Tab-separated table of C-alpha atoms (C1' of nucleotides) in Angstrom:
chain	number	residue	atom	x	y	z
A	1150	MET	CA	-16.830	-0.239	15.954
A	1151	LYS	CA	-14.910	2.884	15.860
A	1152	LYS	CA	-11.381	3.472	16.636
A	1153	ASN	CA	-12.410	6.110	19.035
A	1154	THR	CA	-13.228	3.391	21.383
A	1155	LEU	CA	-9.603	3.389	22.102
A	1156	CYS	CA	-9.926	6.618	23.849
A	1157	SER	CA	-10.209	4.533	26.876
A	1158	GLU	CA	-6.714	5.063	27.967
A	1159	ASN	CA	-4.318	3.090	29.940
A	1160	ASN	CA	-4.215	0.035	27.992
A	1161	ASP	CA	-0.606	-0.589	27.928
A	1162	VAL	CA	-0.029	0.920	24.640
A	1163	SER	CA	-2.939	2.375	22.833
A	1164	TRP	CA	-3.889	1.180	19.465
A	1165	LYS	CA	-3.003	4.417	17.846
A	1166	LYS	CA	0.252	4.530	19.542
A	1167	LYS	CA	1.023	1.063	18.407
A	1168	ARG	CA	0.323	2.088	14.913
A	1169	ARG	CA	2.579	5.044	15.209
A	1170	ILE	CA	5.311	2.926	16.616
A	1171	ILE	CA	4.881	0.383	13.910
A	1172	LYS	CA	4.883	3.043	11.331
A	1173	GLU	CA	8.043	4.499	12.673
A	1174	LEU	CA	9.675	1.128	12.616
A	1175	VAL	CA	8.451	0.503	9.130
A	1176	GLN	CA	9.909	3.761	8.001
A	1177	GLY	CA	13.174	2.896	9.606
A	1178	GLN	CA	13.116	-0.455	7.959
A	1179	GLU	CA	12.427	1.088	4.614
A	1180	ALA	CA	15.235	3.537	4.991
A	1181	ALA	CA	17.565	0.760	6.027
A	1182	THR	CA	16.487	-1.319	3.081
A	1183	GLN	CA	17.063	1.500	0.725
A	1184	LEU	CA	20.396	2.150	2.284
A	1185	LYS	CA	21.297	-1.444	1.783
A	1186	LEU	CA	20.344	-1.247	-1.843
A	1187	LEU	CA	22.325	1.868	-2.223
A	1188	LEU	CA	25.367	0.279	-0.723
A	1189	GLN	CA	24.990	-2.732	-2.927
A	1190	ASN	CA	24.506	-0.672	-5.973
A	1191	PRO	CA	25.947	2.790	-5.538
A	1192	ILE	CA	24.996	3.801	-9.019
A	1193	GLY	CA	21.425	2.977	-8.385
A	1194	ASP	CA	18.833	5.632	-8.586
A	1195	THR	CA	17.900	6.091	-5.018
A	1196	SER	CA	16.631	9.503	-4.389
A	1197	LEU	CA	18.331	9.966	-1.080
A	1198	SER	CA	21.942	9.838	-0.171
A	1199	ALA	CA	23.336	7.288	2.207
A	1200	GLU	CA	23.639	9.932	4.832
A	1201	GLU	CA	20.078	10.933	4.454
A	1202	LEU	CA	18.931	7.385	4.634
A	1203	LEU	CA	20.989	6.764	7.686
A	1204	GLY	CA	19.509	9.868	9.182
A	1205	ASN	CA	16.075	8.498	8.561
A	1206	VAL	CA	16.952	5.242	10.218
A	1207	LEU	CA	18.238	7.024	13.264
A	1208	THR	CA	15.262	9.292	13.354
A	1209	SER	CA	13.023	6.320	13.244
A	1210	PHE	CA	14.738	4.833	16.249
A	1211	ALA	CA	14.529	8.077	18.087
A	1212	GLU	CA	10.861	8.465	17.336
A	1213	THR	CA	10.104	4.950	18.356
A	1214	LEU	CA	11.957	5.240	21.606
A	1215	SER	CA	10.298	8.488	22.291
A	1216	LEU	CA	6.902	7.020	21.695
A	1217	LEU	CA	7.620	4.105	23.919
A	1218	ALA	CA	8.922	6.319	26.630
A	1219	SER	CA	6.189	8.846	26.517
A	1220	ASN	CA	3.147	8.888	28.652
A	1221	HIS	CA	0.295	7.175	26.915
A	1222	SER	CA	-2.451	9.148	28.374
A	1223	GLN	CA	-1.405	12.146	26.466
A	1224	GLU	CA	-1.392	10.301	23.278
A	1225	GLN	CA	-5.049	9.728	23.029
A	1226	PRO	CA	-7.058	12.823	22.968
A	1227	CYS	CA	-10.585	11.651	22.751
A	1228	ARG	CA	-12.328	12.824	19.703
A	1229	HIS	CA	-15.911	13.337	20.027
A	1230	ASP	CA	-16.137	15.740	17.292
A	1231	PRO	CA	-14.948	14.045	14.223
A	1232	SER	CA	-15.105	16.825	11.786
A	1233	PRO	CA	-13.345	15.799	8.653
A	1234	SER	CA	-10.738	18.401	8.350
A	1235	SER	CA	-9.943	18.504	11.964
A	1236	ALA	CA	-9.102	14.904	11.691
A	1237	ASP	CA	-6.684	13.862	14.258
A	1238	PRO	CA	-3.389	13.321	12.672
A	1239	SER	CA	-1.816	11.565	15.542
A	1240	ASP	CA	-2.243	8.514	13.540
A	1241	ASP	CA	-0.184	7.516	10.637
A	1242	TYR	CA	2.126	9.803	8.886
A	1243	SER	CA	1.203	12.916	10.612
A	1244	GLY	CA	1.731	11.434	13.962
A	1245	GLU	CA	5.116	12.796	14.513
A	1246	SER	CA	4.143	16.325	14.292
A	1247	HIS	CA	3.649	16.837	17.949
A	1248	ASN	CA	6.946	17.267	19.508
A	1249	MET	CA	9.416	15.552	17.371
A	1250	LYS	CA	10.605	16.838	14.135
A	1251	ARG	CA	12.285	14.823	11.584
A	1252	SER	CA	15.510	16.142	10.308
A	1253	ASN	CA	15.167	18.429	7.419
A	1254	LEU	CA	16.310	15.618	5.282
A	1255	THR	CA	12.821	14.379	5.523
A	1256	PRO	CA	10.481	17.227	5.917
A	1257	ALA	CA	7.970	16.997	8.651
A	1258	LYS	CA	4.578	15.890	7.731
A	1259	LYS	CA	1.780	18.153	7.307
A	1260	VAL	CA	-1.133	17.561	9.449
A	1261	GLY	CA	-4.518	16.387	8.453
A	1262	ARG	CA	-6.403	14.038	6.337
A	1263	GLY	CA	-4.887	13.028	3.094
A	1264	CYS	CA	-1.451	14.090	4.145
A	1265	TYR	CA	0.918	11.679	2.616
A	1266	LYS	CA	3.599	11.460	0.108
A	1267	ARG	CA	2.657	9.690	-3.022
A	1268	ARG	CA	4.913	6.861	-3.785
A	1269	ARG	CA	6.716	6.808	-7.036
A	1270	SER	CA	5.709	4.158	-9.417
A	1271	ALA	CA	8.762	2.049	-9.455
A	1272	ASP	CA	8.496	-1.674	-9.678
A	1273	THR	CA	5.076	-1.928	-11.070
A	1274	TRP	CA	3.577	-4.515	-13.278
A	1275	THR	CA	0.147	-5.046	-14.605
A	1276	ILE	CA	-1.775	-8.206	-15.010
A	1277	VAL	CA	-5.032	-8.810	-16.742
A	1278	SER	CA	-6.929	-11.778	-15.542
A	1279	LEU	CA	-10.289	-13.215	-14.904
A	1280	THR	CA	-9.664	-12.734	-11.290
A	1281	ALA	CA	-8.391	-10.082	-9.029
A	1282	ASP	CA	-7.399	-12.639	-6.504
A	1283	ASP	CA	-3.797	-13.611	-6.107
A	1284	ASN	CA	-3.989	-15.346	-2.783
A	1285	TYR	CA	-2.257	-12.659	-0.905
A	1286	THR	CA	-4.084	-10.938	1.842
A	1287	TRP	CA	-4.934	-7.437	0.875
A	1288	ARG	CA	-6.627	-4.643	2.653
A	1289	LYS	CA	-8.629	-2.226	0.648
A	1290	TYR	CA	-7.893	1.361	1.413
A	1291	GLY	CA	-9.681	3.216	-1.285
A	1292	GLN	CA	-11.771	3.212	-4.358
A	1293	LYS	CA	-12.030	5.886	-6.933
A	1294	GLN	CA	-13.848	6.605	-10.107
A	1295	ILE	CA	-11.270	7.481	-12.650
A	1296	LEU	CA	-11.580	9.217	-15.901
A	1297	SER	CA	-10.175	6.646	-18.202
A	1298	SER	CA	-12.666	3.993	-17.303
A	1299	ILE	CA	-16.259	3.645	-16.421
A	1300	PHE	CA	-15.259	1.210	-13.740
A	1301	PRO	CA	-13.884	2.407	-10.458
A	1302	ARG	CA	-10.363	1.618	-9.443
A	1303	SER	CA	-9.826	-0.079	-6.122
A	1304	TYR	CA	-6.735	0.363	-4.044
A	1305	PHE	CA	-5.266	-2.338	-1.879
A	1306	ARG	CA	-2.279	-2.602	0.353
A	1307	CYS	CA	-0.802	-5.728	1.822
A	1308	SER	CA	-2.648	-6.613	4.970
A	1309	ARG	CA	0.648	-7.209	6.657
A	1310	LYS	CA	1.818	-3.737	6.099
A	1311	TYR	CA	1.874	-2.815	9.726
A	1312	GLU	CA	2.852	-6.178	11.078
A	1313	GLU	CA	5.725	-6.761	8.784
A	1314	GLY	CA	6.226	-3.586	6.955
A	1315	CYS	CA	5.262	-5.113	3.682
A	1316	ARG	CA	4.875	-2.376	1.166
A	1317	ALA	CA	3.164	-4.194	-1.624
A	1318	ILE	CA	0.128	-2.491	-3.012
A	1319	LYS	CA	-2.133	-3.101	-5.919
A	1320	GLN	CA	-4.800	-1.378	-7.897
A	1321	VAL	CA	-7.594	-3.316	-9.434
A	1322	GLN	CA	-10.162	-2.361	-11.965
A	1323	LYS	CA	-12.317	-3.994	-14.527
A	1324	THR	CA	-11.206	-3.607	-18.053
A	1325	GLN	CA	-13.521	-1.653	-20.174
A	1326	GLU	CA	-13.120	-3.797	-23.215
A	1327	ASN	CA	-14.027	-6.877	-21.325
A	1328	PRO	CA	-15.618	-6.247	-17.959
A	1329	VAL	CA	-15.169	-9.847	-17.055
A	1330	MET	CA	-11.464	-9.263	-16.840
A	1331	TYR	CA	-9.620	-7.443	-14.143
A	1332	GLU	CA	-6.565	-5.387	-14.625
A	1333	THR	CA	-4.374	-5.470	-11.575
A	1334	THR	CA	-1.392	-3.226	-11.200
A	1335	TYR	CA	1.050	-4.266	-8.532
A	1336	THR	CA	3.529	-1.931	-6.994
A	1337	GLY	CA	6.313	-3.111	-4.774
A	1338	MET	CA	7.276	-6.556	-3.801
A	1339	HIS	CA	5.852	-8.415	-0.891
A	1340	THR	CA	8.333	-8.499	1.897
A	1341	CYS	CA	6.005	-10.209	4.247
A	1342	LYS	CA	5.792	-13.862	5.015
A	1343	SER	CA	2.558	-14.157	3.268
A	1344	THR	CA	2.857	-16.121	0.109
A	1345	PRO	CA	0.409	-17.200	-2.468
A	1346	ASN	CA	-1.010	-20.625	-2.355
A	1347	SER	CA	0.693	-23.111	-4.478
A	1348	ASN	CA	-2.543	-24.137	-5.951
A	1349	ASN	CA	-3.065	-20.697	-6.986
A	1350	ASN	CA	-4.630	-19.915	-10.155
A	1351	VAL	CA	-3.007	-17.526	-12.350
A	1352	PRO	CA	-3.515	-14.135	-13.623
A	1353	ARG	CA	-2.131	-14.325	-17.041
A	1354	LEU	CA	-1.855	-11.297	-19.017
A	1355	LEU	CA	1.129	-9.367	-17.978
A	1356	LEU	CA	0.632	-6.077	-19.575
A	1357	ASN	CA	3.223	-3.776	-18.423
A	1358	SER	CA	5.765	-3.426	-15.786
A	1359	GLN	CA	8.214	-0.968	-14.636
A	1360	ASN	CA	11.256	-1.534	-12.684
A	1361	HIS	CA	14.011	0.625	-11.704
A	1362	HIS	CA	16.429	-0.997	-9.549
A	1363	HIS	CA	17.321	-4.056	-11.364
A	1364	ASP	CA	17.544	-5.024	-14.879
A	1365	SER	CA	19.496	-8.107	-14.642
A	1366	LYS	CA	19.000	-10.942	-16.973
A	1367	VAL	CA	16.701	-13.625	-16.045
A	1368	SER	CA	17.215	-17.222	-16.629
A	1369	ASN	CA	13.755	-18.565	-16.811
A	1370	GLU	CA	10.252	-17.568	-16.359
A	1371	LYS	CA	10.102	-18.452	-12.738
A	1372	ASP	CA	12.161	-15.491	-12.074
A	1373	TYR	CA	9.575	-13.211	-13.323
A	1374	TYR	CA	6.980	-13.957	-10.863
A	1375	PRO	CA	6.493	-10.638	-9.324
A	1376	ILE	CA	4.231	-11.321	-6.464
A	1377	ILE	CA	6.263	-13.496	-4.246
A	1378	SER	CA	8.071	-12.133	-1.307
A	1379	PRO	CA	11.645	-11.501	-2.097
A	1380	LEU	CA	12.855	-11.619	1.414
A	1381	THR	CA	11.233	-14.580	2.914
A	1382	PRO	CA	10.883	-18.073	1.765
A	1383	THR	CA	7.501	-19.543	1.690
A	1384	VAL	CA	6.452	-20.140	5.195
A	1385	THR	CA	2.850	-20.047	5.857
A	1386	GLN	CA	0.100	-19.475	3.621
A	1387	GLU	CA	-2.048	-16.753	4.619
A	1388	HIS	CA	-4.866	-17.417	2.398
A	1389	ALA	CA	-5.837	-14.291	0.773
A	1390	LYS	CA	-9.096	-12.967	1.677
A	1391	GLU	CA	-10.850	-12.153	-1.389
A	1392	ASP	CA	-10.433	-8.732	-2.532
A	1393	SER	CA	-13.566	-8.035	-4.269
A	1394	PRO	CA	-14.628	-4.530	-3.994
A	1395	SER	CA	-17.932	-3.580	-5.302
A	1396	ASP	CA	-16.722	-3.737	-8.801
A	1397	VAL	CA	-13.730	-5.810	-8.478
A	1398	GLY	CA	-14.655	-9.347	-8.034
A	1399	ASP	CA	-12.459	-12.285	-7.791
A	1400	HIS	CA	-12.343	-15.746	-9.003
A	1401	LYS	CA	-9.898	-18.497	-8.622
A	1402	LEU	CA	-6.769	-18.582	-10.570
A	1403	ASP	CA	-5.116	-21.453	-12.197
A	1404	PRO	CA	-2.151	-23.354	-11.052
A	1405	VAL	CA	0.209	-22.170	-13.646
A	1406	TRP	CA	1.484	-19.578	-11.353
A	1407	SER	CA	2.689	-22.114	-8.930
A	1408	ASP	CA	5.836	-22.907	-10.759
A	1409	LEU	CA	6.825	-19.366	-10.606
A	1410	LYS	CA	7.354	-19.466	-6.944
A	1411	ASP	CA	11.041	-19.154	-6.781
A	1412	PHE	CA	11.218	-15.635	-7.690
A	1413	GLU	CA	14.492	-14.119	-6.742
A	1414	PRO	CA	14.400	-10.619	-5.580
A	1415	SER	CA	17.726	-9.795	-6.972
A	1416	ILE	CA	16.646	-10.949	-10.317
A	1417	LYS	CA	13.968	-8.668	-11.189
A	1418	PRO	CA	12.124	-8.599	-14.397
A	1419	SER	CA	13.903	-6.817	-17.057
A	1420	ILE	CA	12.609	-4.336	-19.386
A	1421	ASN	CA	9.624	-4.956	-21.490
A	1422	LEU	CA	9.542	-8.569	-20.942
A	1423	VAL	CA	6.411	-10.193	-22.087
A	1424	LYS	CA	5.268	-13.573	-21.079
A	1425	ASN	CA	2.246	-15.284	-22.314
A	1426	PHE	CA	0.381	-17.876	-20.461
A	1427	GLY	CA	-2.467	-18.951	-22.524
A	1428	MET	CA	-5.065	-16.386	-23.020
A	1429	ASP	CA	-3.708	-13.894	-20.662
A	1430	SER	CA	-0.329	-12.472	-20.332
A	1431	VAL	CA	1.771	-10.275	-18.323
A	1432	HIS	CA	4.221	-7.641	-19.169
A	1433	PHE	CA	7.085	-6.157	-17.342
A	1434	GLY	CA	8.819	-3.083	-18.353
A	1435	THR	CA	10.880	-0.321	-17.059
A	1436	HIS	CA	9.506	2.852	-15.960
A	1437	ASP	CA	11.947	5.577	-16.395
A	1438	ASP	CA	11.119	8.016	-13.873
A	1439	ASP	CA	14.261	9.557	-12.701
A	1440	ASP	CA	14.062	9.812	-9.085
A	1441	ASP	CA	11.830	6.990	-8.552
A	1442	ASP	CA	11.833	6.114	-5.064
A	1443	GLU	CA	9.404	3.497	-4.328
A	1444	PHE	CA	9.552	4.386	-0.768
A	1445	GLN	CA	6.826	5.911	1.034
A	1446	PRO	CA	7.177	9.119	2.710
A	1447	PRO	CA	10.179	9.460	4.715
A	1448	LEU	CA	7.730	11.552	6.536
B	1151	DA	C1'	-14.770	-6.137	20.376
B	1152	DA	C1'	-11.804	-6.652	16.625
B	1153	DT	C1'	-11.215	-6.258	11.979
B	1154	DA	C1'	-12.454	-4.877	7.310
B	1155	DT	C1'	-14.738	-1.771	3.945
B	1156	DT	C1'	-16.836	2.451	2.329
B	1157	DT	C1'	-16.505	6.963	1.158
B	1158	DG	C1'	-15.517	11.819	0.996
B	1159	DA	C1'	-11.778	14.830	2.088
B	1160	DC	C1'	-7.291	16.071	1.292
B	1161	DC	C1'	-3.022	16.314	-1.117
B	1162	DA	C1'	0.747	15.442	-4.806
B	1163	DT	C1'	1.697	15.538	-9.309
B	1164	DA	C1'	1.295	16.306	-14.210
C	757	DT	C1'	-6.211	23.050	-12.125
C	758	DA	C1'	-7.706	18.327	-12.974
C	759	DT	C1'	-6.872	13.884	-11.849
C	760	DG	C1'	-5.825	10.174	-9.173
C	761	DG	C1'	-3.629	8.203	-4.782
C	762	DT	C1'	-4.074	8.062	0.186
C	763	DC	C1'	-6.046	8.955	4.634
C	764	DA	C1'	-9.208	8.122	8.184
C	765	DA	C1'	-14.003	8.677	10.192
C	766	DA	C1'	-17.984	6.259	9.736
C	767	DT	C1'	-19.922	2.105	8.931
C	768	DA	C1'	-20.272	-2.874	8.119
C	769	DT	C1'	-18.894	-7.454	9.023
C	770	DT	C1'	-16.974	-11.184	11.617
DNA sequence: AATATTTGACCATA
DNA sequence: TATGGTCAAATATT
């Protein structure tokens, strides 16, 4: 069914509006998180100043309140002509463009499809495994044929992105050398309650990782587990739906991963750490991209 | 009907 | 400008 169905107005808060509100809140949360990090580590490499971040937080509140206060019926122009480039931007990032402008600290979004700000590749790590499954719930948002491989790359975001503001994403593609294996590149930590199953199987080849904000020492390998939510203890297990795109299948992982559960957010993998677990392995590293900000558009 | 995926358009970045 | 990352309408699945 199409989203347009929601054109039927006067449900308390329309679906699109909810998404906008959530998005606003997520942005505010992200700004606040970044501000927190900045305050904890003033020499960190955040791209925005504390003032700017604070501004974003406040803007987020303002936007949210405005959305909640506004009249819904105006929010849902029915679209019966879905021409691609006239795509209604009220959704997502572009949503704010109607009457509210973000401060110039965070330039207003452009309108239209594909309008977004590409996130910087901080905090990424790559795993090669027989499976693309990690027992998190992911939502596929794209697939693309890329030049470097004959296999398409699939893009996933955490399915709890809008519920909990979890910003974890991953890219999965078959490896050319061995199409049975999947190379999964994770970006961002899970901040949602969703945690992998303890009887998880394990992706094992950690190929590469990049991390900006922390390079503290790590005491044991548990600390390297990159997938676990840093902010929430294991609560429920949202069993990951499989994420097998057309070319990205998934299999079960082994239990090795389960002892890595106690990952501490503050102890992030340091540079170029390589762990081997049997036939596969994983590799963390540091990506030195100056103004990495792993945050999504301030919008 | 709600939720997830597919797919081409659009945009940011190198 | 080419490439790849993201969006979102259309479509499929639950």
